[in-house]
PDB file of C-alpha atoms in Angstrom:
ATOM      1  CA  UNK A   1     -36.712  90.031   6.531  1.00 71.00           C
ATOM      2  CA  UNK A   2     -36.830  92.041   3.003  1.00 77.00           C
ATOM      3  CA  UNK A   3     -33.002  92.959   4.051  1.00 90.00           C
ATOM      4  CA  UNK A   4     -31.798  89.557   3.123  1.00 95.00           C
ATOM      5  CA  UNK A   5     -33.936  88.516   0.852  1.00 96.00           C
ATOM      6  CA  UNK A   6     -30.915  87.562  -1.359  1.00 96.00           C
ATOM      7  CA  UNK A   7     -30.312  85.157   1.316  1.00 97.00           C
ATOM      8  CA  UNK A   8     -33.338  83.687   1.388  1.00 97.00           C
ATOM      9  CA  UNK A   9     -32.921  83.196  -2.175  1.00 97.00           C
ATOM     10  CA  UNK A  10     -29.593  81.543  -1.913  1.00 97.00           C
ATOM     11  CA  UNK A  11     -31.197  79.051   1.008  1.00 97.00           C
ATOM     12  CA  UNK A  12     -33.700  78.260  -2.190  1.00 97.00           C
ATOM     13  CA  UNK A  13     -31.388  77.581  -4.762  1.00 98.00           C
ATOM     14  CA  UNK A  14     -29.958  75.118  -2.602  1.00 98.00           C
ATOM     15  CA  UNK A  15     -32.985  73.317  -1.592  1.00 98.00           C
ATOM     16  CA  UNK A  16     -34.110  73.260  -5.522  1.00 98.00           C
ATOM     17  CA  UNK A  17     -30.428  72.071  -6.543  1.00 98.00           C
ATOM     18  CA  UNK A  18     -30.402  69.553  -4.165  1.00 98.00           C
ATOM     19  CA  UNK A  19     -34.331  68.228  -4.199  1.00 97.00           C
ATOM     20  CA  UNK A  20     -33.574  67.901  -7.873  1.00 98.00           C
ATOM     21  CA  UNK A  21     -30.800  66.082  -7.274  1.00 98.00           C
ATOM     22  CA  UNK A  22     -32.433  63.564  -4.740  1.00 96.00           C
ATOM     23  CA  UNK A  23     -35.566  62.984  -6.215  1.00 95.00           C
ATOM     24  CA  UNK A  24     -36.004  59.557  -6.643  1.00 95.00           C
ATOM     25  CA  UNK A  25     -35.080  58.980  -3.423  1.00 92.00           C
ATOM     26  CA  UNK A  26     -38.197  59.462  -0.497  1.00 89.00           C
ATOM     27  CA  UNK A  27     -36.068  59.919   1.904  1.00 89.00           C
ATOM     28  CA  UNK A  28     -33.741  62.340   0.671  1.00 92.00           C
ATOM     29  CA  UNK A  29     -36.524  64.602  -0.402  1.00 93.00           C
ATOM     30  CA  UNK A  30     -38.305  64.590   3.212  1.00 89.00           C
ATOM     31  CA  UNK A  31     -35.401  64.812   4.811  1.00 91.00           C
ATOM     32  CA  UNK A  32     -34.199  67.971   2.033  1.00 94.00           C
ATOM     33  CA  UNK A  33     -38.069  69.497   2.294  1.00 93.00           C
ATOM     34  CA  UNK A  34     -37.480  69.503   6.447  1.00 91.00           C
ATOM     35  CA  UNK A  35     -34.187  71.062   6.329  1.00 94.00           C
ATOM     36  CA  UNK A  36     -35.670  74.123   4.303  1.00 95.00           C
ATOM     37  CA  UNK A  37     -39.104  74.551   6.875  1.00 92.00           C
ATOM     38  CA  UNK A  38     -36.501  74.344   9.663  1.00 93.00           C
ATOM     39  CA  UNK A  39     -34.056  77.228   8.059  1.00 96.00           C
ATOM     40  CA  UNK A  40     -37.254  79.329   7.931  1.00 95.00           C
ATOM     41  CA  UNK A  41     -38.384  79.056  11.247  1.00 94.00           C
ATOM     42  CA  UNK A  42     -34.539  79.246  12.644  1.00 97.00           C
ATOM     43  CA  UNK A  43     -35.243  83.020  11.218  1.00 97.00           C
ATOM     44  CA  UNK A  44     -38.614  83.244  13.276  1.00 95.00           C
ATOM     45  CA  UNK A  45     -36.448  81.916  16.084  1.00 97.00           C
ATOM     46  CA  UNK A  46     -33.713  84.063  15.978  1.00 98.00           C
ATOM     47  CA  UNK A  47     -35.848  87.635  15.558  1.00 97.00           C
ATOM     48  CA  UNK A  48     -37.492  86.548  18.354  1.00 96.00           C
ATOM     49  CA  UNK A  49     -34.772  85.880  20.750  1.00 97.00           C
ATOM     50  CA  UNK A  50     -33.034  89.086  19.122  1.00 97.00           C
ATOM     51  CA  UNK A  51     -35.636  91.158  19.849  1.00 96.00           C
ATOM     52  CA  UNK A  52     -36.337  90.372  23.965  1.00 96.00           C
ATOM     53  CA  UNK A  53     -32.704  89.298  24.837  1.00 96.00           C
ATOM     54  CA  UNK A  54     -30.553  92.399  25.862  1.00 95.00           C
ATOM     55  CA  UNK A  55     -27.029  91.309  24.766  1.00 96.00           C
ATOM     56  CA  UNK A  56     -28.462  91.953  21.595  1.00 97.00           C
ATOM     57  CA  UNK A  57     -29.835  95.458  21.855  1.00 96.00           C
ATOM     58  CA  UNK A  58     -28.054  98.833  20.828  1.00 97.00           C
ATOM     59  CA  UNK A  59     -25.096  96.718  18.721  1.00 97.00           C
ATOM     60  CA  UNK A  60     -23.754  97.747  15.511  1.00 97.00           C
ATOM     61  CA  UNK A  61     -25.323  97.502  12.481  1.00 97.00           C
ATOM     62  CA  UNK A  62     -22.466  95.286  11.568  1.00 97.00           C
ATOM     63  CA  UNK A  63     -22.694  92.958  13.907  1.00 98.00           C
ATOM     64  CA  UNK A  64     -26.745  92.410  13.578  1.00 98.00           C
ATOM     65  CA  UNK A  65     -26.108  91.644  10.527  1.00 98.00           C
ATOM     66  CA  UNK A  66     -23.455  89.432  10.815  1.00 98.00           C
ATOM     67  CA  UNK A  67     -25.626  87.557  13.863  1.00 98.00           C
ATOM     68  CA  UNK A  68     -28.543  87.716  11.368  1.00 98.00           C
ATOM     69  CA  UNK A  69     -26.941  86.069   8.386  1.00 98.00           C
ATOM     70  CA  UNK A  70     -25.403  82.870  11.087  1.00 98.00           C
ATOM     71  CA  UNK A  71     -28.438  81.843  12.157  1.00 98.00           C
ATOM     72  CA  UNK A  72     -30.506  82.454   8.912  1.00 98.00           C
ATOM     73  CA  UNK A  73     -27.811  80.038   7.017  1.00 98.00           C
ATOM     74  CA  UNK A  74     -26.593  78.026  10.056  1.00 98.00           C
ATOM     75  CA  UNK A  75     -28.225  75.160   7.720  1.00 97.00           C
ATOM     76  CA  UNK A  76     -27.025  75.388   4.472  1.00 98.00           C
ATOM     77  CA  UNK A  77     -24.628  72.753   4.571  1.00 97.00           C
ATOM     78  CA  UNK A  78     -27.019  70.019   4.804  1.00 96.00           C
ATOM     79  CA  UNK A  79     -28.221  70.266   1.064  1.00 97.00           C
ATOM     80  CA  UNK A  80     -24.469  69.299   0.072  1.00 95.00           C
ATOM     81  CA  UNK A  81     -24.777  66.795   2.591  1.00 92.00           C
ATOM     82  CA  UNK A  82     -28.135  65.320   1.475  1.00 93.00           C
ATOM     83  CA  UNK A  83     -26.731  65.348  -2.008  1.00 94.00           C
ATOM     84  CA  UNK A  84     -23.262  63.286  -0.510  1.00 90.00           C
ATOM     85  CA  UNK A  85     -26.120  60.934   1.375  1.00 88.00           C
ATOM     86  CA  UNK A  86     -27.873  60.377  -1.565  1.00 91.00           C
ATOM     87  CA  UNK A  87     -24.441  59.532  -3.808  1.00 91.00           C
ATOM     88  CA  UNK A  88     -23.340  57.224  -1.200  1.00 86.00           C
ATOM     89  CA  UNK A  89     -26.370  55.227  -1.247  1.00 83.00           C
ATOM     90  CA  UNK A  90     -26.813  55.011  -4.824  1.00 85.00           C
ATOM     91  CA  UNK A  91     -23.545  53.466  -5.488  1.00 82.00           C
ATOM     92  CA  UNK A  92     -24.426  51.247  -2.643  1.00 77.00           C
ATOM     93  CA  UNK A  93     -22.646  52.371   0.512  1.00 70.00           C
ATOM     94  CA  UNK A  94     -24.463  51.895   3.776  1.00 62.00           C
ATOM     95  CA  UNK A  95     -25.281  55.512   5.149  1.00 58.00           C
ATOM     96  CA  UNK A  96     -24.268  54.310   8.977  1.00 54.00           C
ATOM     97  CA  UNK A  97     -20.543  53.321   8.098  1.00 56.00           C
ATOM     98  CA  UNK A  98     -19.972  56.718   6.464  1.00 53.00           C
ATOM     99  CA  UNK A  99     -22.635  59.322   8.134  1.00 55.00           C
ATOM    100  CA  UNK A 100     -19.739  60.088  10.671  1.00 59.00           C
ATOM    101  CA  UNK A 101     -17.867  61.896   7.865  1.00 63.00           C
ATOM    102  CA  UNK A 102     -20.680  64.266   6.341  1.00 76.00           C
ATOM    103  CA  UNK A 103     -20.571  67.637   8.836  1.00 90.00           C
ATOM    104  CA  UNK A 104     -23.137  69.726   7.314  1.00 94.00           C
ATOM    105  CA  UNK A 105     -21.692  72.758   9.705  1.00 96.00           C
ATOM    106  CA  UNK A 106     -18.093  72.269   8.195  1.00 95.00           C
ATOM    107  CA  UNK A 107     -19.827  72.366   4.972  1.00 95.00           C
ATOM    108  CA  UNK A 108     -21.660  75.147   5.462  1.00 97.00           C
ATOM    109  CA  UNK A 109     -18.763  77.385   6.561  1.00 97.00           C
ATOM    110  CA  UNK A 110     -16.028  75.983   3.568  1.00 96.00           C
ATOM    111  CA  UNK A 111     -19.437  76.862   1.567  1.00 97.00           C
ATOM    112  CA  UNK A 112     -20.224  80.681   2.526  1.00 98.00           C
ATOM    113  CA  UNK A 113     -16.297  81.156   2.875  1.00 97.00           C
ATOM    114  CA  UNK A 114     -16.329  81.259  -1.329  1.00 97.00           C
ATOM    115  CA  UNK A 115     -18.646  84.453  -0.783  1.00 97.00           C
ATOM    116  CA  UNK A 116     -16.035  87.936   0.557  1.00 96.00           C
ATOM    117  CA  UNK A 117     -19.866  89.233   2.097  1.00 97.00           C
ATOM    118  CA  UNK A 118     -20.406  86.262   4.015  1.00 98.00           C
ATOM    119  CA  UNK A 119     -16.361  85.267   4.791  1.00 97.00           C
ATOM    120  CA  UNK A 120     -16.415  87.075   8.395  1.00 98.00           C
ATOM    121  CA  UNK A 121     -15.297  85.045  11.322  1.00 98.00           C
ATOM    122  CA  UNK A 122     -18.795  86.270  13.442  1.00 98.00           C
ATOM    123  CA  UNK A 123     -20.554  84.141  10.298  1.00 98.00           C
ATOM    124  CA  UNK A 124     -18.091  81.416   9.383  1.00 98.00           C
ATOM    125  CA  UNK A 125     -17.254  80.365  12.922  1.00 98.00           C
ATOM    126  CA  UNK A 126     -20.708  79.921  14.768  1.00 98.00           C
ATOM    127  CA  UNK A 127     -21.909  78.420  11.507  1.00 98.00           C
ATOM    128  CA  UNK A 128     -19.212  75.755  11.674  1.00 98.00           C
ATOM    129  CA  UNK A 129     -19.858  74.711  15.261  1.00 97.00           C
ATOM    130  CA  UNK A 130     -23.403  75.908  15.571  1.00 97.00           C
ATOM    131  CA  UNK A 131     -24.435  71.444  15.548  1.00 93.00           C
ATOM    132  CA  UNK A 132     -20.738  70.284  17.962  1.00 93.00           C
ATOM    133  CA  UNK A 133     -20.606  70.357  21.204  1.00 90.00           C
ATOM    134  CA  UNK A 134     -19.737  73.358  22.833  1.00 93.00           C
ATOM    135  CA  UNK A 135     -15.994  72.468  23.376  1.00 94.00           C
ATOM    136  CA  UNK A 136     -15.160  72.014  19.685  1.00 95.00           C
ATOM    137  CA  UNK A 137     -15.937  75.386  19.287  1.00 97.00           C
ATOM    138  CA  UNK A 138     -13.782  76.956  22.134  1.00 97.00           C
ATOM    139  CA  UNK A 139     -11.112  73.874  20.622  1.00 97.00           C
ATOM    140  CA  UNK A 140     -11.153  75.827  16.732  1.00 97.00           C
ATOM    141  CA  UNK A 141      -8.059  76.954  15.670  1.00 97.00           C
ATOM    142  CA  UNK A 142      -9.558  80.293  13.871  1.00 97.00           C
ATOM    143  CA  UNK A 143     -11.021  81.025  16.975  1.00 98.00           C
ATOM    144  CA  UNK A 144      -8.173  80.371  19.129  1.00 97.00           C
ATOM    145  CA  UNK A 145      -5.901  82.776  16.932  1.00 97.00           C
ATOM    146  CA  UNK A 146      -7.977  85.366  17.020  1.00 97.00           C
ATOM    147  CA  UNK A 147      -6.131  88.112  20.199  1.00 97.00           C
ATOM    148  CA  UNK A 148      -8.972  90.827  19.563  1.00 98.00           C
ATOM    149  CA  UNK A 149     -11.460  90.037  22.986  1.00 97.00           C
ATOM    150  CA  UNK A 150     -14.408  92.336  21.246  1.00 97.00           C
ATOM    151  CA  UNK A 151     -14.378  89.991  18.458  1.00 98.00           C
ATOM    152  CA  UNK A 152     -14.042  87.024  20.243  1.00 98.00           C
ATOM    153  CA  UNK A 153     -17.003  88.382  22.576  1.00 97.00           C
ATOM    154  CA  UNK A 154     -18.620  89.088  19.389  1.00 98.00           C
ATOM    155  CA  UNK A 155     -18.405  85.416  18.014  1.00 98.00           C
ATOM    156  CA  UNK A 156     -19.788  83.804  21.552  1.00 98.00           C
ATOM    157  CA  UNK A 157     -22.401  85.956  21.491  1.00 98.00           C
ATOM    158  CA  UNK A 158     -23.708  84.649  18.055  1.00 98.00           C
ATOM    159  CA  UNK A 159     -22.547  81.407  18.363  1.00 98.00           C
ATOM    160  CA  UNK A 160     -24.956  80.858  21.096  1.00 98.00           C
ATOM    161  CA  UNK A 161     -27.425  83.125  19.350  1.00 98.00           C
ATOM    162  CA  UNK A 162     -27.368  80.430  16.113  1.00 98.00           C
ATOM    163  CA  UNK A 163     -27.050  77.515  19.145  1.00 98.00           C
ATOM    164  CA  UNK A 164     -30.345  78.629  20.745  1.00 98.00           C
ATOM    165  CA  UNK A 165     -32.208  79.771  17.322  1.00 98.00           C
ATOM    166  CA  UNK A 166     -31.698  75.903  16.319  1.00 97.00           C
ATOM    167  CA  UNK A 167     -33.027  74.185  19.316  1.00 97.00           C
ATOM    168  CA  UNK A 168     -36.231  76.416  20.279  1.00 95.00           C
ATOM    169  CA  UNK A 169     -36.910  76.301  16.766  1.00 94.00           C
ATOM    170  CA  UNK A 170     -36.655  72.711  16.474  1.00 91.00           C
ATOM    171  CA  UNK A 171     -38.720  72.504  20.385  1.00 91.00           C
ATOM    172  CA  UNK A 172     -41.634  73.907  18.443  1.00 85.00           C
ATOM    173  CA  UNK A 173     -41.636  71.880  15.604  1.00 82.00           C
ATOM    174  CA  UNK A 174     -41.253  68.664  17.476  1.00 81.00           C
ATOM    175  CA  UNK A 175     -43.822  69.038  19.918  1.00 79.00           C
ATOM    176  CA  UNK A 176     -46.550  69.988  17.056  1.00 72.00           C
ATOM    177  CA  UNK A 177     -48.677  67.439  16.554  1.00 64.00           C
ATOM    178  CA  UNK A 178     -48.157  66.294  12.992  1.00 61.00           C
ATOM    179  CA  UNK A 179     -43.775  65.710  13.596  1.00 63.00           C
ATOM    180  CA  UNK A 180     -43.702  62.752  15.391  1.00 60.00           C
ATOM    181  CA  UNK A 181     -44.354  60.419  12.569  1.00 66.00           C
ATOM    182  CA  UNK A 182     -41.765  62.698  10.470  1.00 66.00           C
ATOM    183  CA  UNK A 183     -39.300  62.039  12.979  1.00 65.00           C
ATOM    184  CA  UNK A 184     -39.412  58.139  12.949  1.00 65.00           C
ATOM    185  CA  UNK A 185     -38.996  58.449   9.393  1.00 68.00           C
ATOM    186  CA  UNK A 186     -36.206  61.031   9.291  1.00 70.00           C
ATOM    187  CA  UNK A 187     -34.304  59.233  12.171  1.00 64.00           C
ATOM    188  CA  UNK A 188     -34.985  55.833  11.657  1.00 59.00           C
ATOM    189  CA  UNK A 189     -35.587  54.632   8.188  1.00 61.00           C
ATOM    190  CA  UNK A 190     -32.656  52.275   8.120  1.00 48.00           C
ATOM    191  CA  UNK A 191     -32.698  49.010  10.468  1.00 39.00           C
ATOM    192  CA  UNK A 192     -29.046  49.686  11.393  1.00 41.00           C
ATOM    193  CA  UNK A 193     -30.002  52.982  12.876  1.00 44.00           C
ATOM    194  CA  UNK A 194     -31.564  51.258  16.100  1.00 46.00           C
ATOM    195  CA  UNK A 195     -34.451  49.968  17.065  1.00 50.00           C
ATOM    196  CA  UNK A 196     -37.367  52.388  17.419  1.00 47.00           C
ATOM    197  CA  UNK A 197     -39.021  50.316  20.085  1.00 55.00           C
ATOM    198  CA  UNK A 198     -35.635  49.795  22.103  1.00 77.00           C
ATOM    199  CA  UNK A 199     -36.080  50.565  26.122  1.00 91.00           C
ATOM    200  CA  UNK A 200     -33.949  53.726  27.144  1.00 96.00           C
ATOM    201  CA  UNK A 201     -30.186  53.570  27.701  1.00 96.00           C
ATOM    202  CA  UNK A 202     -29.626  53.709  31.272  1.00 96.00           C
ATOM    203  CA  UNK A 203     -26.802  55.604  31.110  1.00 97.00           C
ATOM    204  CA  UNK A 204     -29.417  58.937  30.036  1.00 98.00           C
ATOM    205  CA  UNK A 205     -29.924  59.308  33.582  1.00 97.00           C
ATOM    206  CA  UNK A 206     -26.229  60.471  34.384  1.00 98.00           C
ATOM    207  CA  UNK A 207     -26.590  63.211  31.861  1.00 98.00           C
ATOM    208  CA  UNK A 208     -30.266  64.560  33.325  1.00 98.00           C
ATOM    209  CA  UNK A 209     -28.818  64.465  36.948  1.00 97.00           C
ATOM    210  CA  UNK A 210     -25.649  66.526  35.562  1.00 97.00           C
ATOM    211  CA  UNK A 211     -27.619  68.299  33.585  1.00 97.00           C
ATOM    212  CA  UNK A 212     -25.339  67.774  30.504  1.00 97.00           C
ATOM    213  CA  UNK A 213     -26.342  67.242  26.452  1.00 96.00           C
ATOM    214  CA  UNK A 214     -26.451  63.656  26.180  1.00 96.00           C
ATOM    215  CA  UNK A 215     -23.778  62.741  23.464  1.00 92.00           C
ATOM    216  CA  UNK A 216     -25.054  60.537  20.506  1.00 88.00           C
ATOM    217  CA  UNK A 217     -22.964  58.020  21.343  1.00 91.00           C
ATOM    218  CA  UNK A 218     -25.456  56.826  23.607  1.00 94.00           C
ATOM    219  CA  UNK A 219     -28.323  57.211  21.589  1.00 91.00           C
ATOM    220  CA  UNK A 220     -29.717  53.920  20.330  1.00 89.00           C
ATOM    221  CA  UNK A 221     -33.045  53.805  20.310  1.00 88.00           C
ATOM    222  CA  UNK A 222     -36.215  56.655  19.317  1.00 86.00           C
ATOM    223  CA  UNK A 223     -36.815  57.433  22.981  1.00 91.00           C
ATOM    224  CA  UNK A 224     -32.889  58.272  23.277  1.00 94.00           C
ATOM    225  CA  UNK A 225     -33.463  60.440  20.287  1.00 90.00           C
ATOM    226  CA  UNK A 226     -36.385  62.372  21.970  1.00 91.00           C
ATOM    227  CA  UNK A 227     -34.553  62.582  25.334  1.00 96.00           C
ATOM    228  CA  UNK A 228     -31.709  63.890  23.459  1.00 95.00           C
ATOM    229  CA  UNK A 229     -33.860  66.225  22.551  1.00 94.00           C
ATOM    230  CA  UNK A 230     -34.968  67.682  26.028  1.00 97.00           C
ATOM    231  CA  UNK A 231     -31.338  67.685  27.015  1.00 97.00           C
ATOM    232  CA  UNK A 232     -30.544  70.551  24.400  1.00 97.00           C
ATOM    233  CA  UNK A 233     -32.343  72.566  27.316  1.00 97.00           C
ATOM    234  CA  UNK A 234     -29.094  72.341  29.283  1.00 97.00           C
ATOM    235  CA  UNK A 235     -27.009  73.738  26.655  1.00 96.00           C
ATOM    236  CA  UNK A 236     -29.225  76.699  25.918  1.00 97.00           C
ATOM    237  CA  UNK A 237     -27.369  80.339  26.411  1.00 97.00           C
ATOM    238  CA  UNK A 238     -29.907  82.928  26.956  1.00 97.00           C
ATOM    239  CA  UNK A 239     -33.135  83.609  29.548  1.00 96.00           C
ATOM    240  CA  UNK A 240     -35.571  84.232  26.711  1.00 96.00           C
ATOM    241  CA  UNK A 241     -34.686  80.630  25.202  1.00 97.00           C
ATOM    242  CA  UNK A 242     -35.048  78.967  28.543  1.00 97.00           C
ATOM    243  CA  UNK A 243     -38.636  80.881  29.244  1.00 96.00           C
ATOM    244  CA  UNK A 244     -39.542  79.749  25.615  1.00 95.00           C
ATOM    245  CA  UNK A 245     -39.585  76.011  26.615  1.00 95.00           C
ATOM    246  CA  UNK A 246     -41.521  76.466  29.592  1.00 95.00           C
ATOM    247  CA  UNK A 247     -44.369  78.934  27.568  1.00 94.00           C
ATOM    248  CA  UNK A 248     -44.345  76.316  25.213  1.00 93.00           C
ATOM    249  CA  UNK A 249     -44.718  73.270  27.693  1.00 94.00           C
ATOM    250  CA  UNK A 250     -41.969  71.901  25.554  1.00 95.00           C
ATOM    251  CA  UNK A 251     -40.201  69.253  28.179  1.00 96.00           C
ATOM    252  CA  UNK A 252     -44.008  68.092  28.223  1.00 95.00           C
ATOM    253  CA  UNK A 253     -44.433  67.739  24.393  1.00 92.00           C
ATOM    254  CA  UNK A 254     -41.551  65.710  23.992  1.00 93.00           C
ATOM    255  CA  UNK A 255     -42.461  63.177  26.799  1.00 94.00           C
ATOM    256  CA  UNK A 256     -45.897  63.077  25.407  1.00 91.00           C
ATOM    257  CA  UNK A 257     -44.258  62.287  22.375  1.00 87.00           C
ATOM    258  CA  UNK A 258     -41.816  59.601  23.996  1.00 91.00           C
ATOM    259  CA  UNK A 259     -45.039  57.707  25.890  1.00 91.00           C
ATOM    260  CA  UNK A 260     -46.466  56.692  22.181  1.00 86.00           C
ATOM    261  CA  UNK A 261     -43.581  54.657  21.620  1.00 85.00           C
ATOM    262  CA  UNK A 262     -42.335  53.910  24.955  1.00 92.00           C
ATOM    263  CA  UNK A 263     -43.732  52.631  28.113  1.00 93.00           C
ATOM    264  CA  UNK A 264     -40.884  53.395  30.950  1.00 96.00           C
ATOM    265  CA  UNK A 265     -43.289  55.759  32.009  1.00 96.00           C
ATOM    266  CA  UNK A 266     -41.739  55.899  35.682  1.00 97.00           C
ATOM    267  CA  UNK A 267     -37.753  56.458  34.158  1.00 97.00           C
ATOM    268  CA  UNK A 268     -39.411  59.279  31.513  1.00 97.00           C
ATOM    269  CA  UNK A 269     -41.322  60.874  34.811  1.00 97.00           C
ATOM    270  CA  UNK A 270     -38.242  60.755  36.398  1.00 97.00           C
ATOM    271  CA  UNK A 271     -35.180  62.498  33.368  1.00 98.00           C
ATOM    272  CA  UNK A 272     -38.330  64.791  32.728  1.00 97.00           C
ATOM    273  CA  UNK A 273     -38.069  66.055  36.691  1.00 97.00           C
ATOM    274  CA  UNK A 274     -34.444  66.791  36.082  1.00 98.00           C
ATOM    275  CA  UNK A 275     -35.406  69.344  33.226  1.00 98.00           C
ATOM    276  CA  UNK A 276     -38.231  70.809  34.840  1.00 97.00           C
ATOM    277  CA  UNK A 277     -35.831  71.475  37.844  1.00 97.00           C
ATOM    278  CA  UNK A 278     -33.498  73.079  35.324  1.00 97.00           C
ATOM    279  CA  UNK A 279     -35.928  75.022  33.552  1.00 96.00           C
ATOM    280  CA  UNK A 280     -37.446  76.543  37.041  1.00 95.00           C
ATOM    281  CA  UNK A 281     -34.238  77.396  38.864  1.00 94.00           C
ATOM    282  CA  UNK A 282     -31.560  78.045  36.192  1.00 93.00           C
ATOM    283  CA  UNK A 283     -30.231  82.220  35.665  1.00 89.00           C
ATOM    284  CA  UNK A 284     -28.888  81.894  32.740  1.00 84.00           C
ATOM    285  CA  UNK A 285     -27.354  85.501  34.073  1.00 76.00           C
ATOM    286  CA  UNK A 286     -26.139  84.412  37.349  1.00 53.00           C
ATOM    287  CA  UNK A 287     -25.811  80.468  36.160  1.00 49.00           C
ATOM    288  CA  UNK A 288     -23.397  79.801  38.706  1.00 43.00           C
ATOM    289  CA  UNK A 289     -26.144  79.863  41.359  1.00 43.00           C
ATOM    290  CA  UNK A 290     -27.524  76.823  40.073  1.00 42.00           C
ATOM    291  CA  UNK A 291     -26.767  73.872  42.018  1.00 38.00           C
ATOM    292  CA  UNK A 292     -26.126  70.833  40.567  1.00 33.00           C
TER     293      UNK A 292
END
């Protein structure tokens, strides 16, 4: 990646600004420290599905770079965002009643959008959306306006190129042995946030058998996190991404993960056979075969 190095760089300065910033605060700095490991390995990520997925083979120059540069800064609104968290708190605001606000994708693009070589709709708009759901994205009113179908091709293509990058990268981390305890603490370090020992929402089970993300709304407890987690498998966009999870044993991982905190083991057998279905059947070329 010595081609944007000066990217790499400005990822950096970011983290440094904001870990100096934060740095009486534990939290703030784990949660800051993570956010710079996962940029990295969104790179690895991306390459990776780059390299063995054909819609990305024999484009322009151009447009690699422009699908380069949206995944390798997809994250670079959370610094600002850690440094908001980290203001709120220390003039005493709860971080639940006001998390809703911070949109580290938002800030991201308003961010890079101050920069003429990084103010191009294939970066700005798949940075913005790269964390919504999918619809908010096909909702944006830059993206709606735009009449030119190559560049609107151009924009799905690394929107779910930055979309896919995110999730397998965060698959691996999540299922390596030393991130579960990083996770508690990331996701539930506040006793408002829900109860890491809660049973799972029984509503979960309508999104596996639809095989639809499972909105946060319904997420109130650490094994609704983790499920969460293996529903990002139904919103993934390419082949390579799904055959990733299933190299990687990654529906496995997580319920491995899920079993040290809770004991439904019968309800987690039972989501978990939904996404192994998924996984084995699913085109993502001919998706419309799928039954569901």
């Amino acid at each position: 990646m010595k081609k944007y190095q000066k990217e790499i760089e400005l990822l950096r300065q970011e983290y440094k600004k904001t870990y100096e910033h934060v740095k009486d605060s534990s939290w703030c700095k784990v949660y800051c420290e993570e956010k710079l490991q996962h940029s990295l390995q969104v790179i690895g990520a991306g390459n990776y599905i780059m390299k063995h997925e054909k819609t990305f083979h024999n484009r322009s120059s151009d447009f690699i770079r422009c699908a380069t540069l949206a995944y390798l800064l997809h994250d670079i609104g959370r610094f600002p965002e850690i440094r908001e968290i980290y203001d709120y708190e220390k003039a005493g605001s709860v971080y639940k009643t006001f998390k809703q606000l911070l949109d580290h994708g938002e800030r991201g693009a308003e961010f890079l959008s101050q920069f003429p070589e990084y103010n191009d709709p294939r970066i700005i708009i798949p940075i913005r959306h790269h964390g919504h759901m999918i619809e908010k994205f096909y909702a944006d009113v830059e993206y709606q306006a735009i009449t030119d179908k190559k560049l609107r091709q151009e924009i799905e293509d690394i929107i779910f190129l930055a979309r896919d990058a995110d999730k397998i990268a965060n698959f691996y981390l999540m299922t390596s042995p030393r991130s579960l305890k990083k996770y508690q603490e990331l996701l539930f370090r506040k006793p408002d946030s829900g109860n890491q020992e809660d049973s799972i929402n029984p509503i979960l089970e309508e999104y596996f058998r639809n095989y639809k993300v499972v909105s946060h709304k319904d997420i109130h407890s650490l094994a609704d996190h983790f499920l969460g987690f293996i529903s990002w498998i139904f919103d993934l966009n390419y082949q390579i991404s799904i055959e990733f999870t299933k190299r990687h044993n990654i529906i496995e991982g997580l319920i491995a993960d899920i079993r040290q905190f809770n004991n439904q083991y019968e309800l987690q057998e039972k989501l978990a056979n939904y996404a192994k279905k998924y996984v084995q059947s699913v085109n993502l070329n001919h998706k419309e075969d799928l039954q569901i």
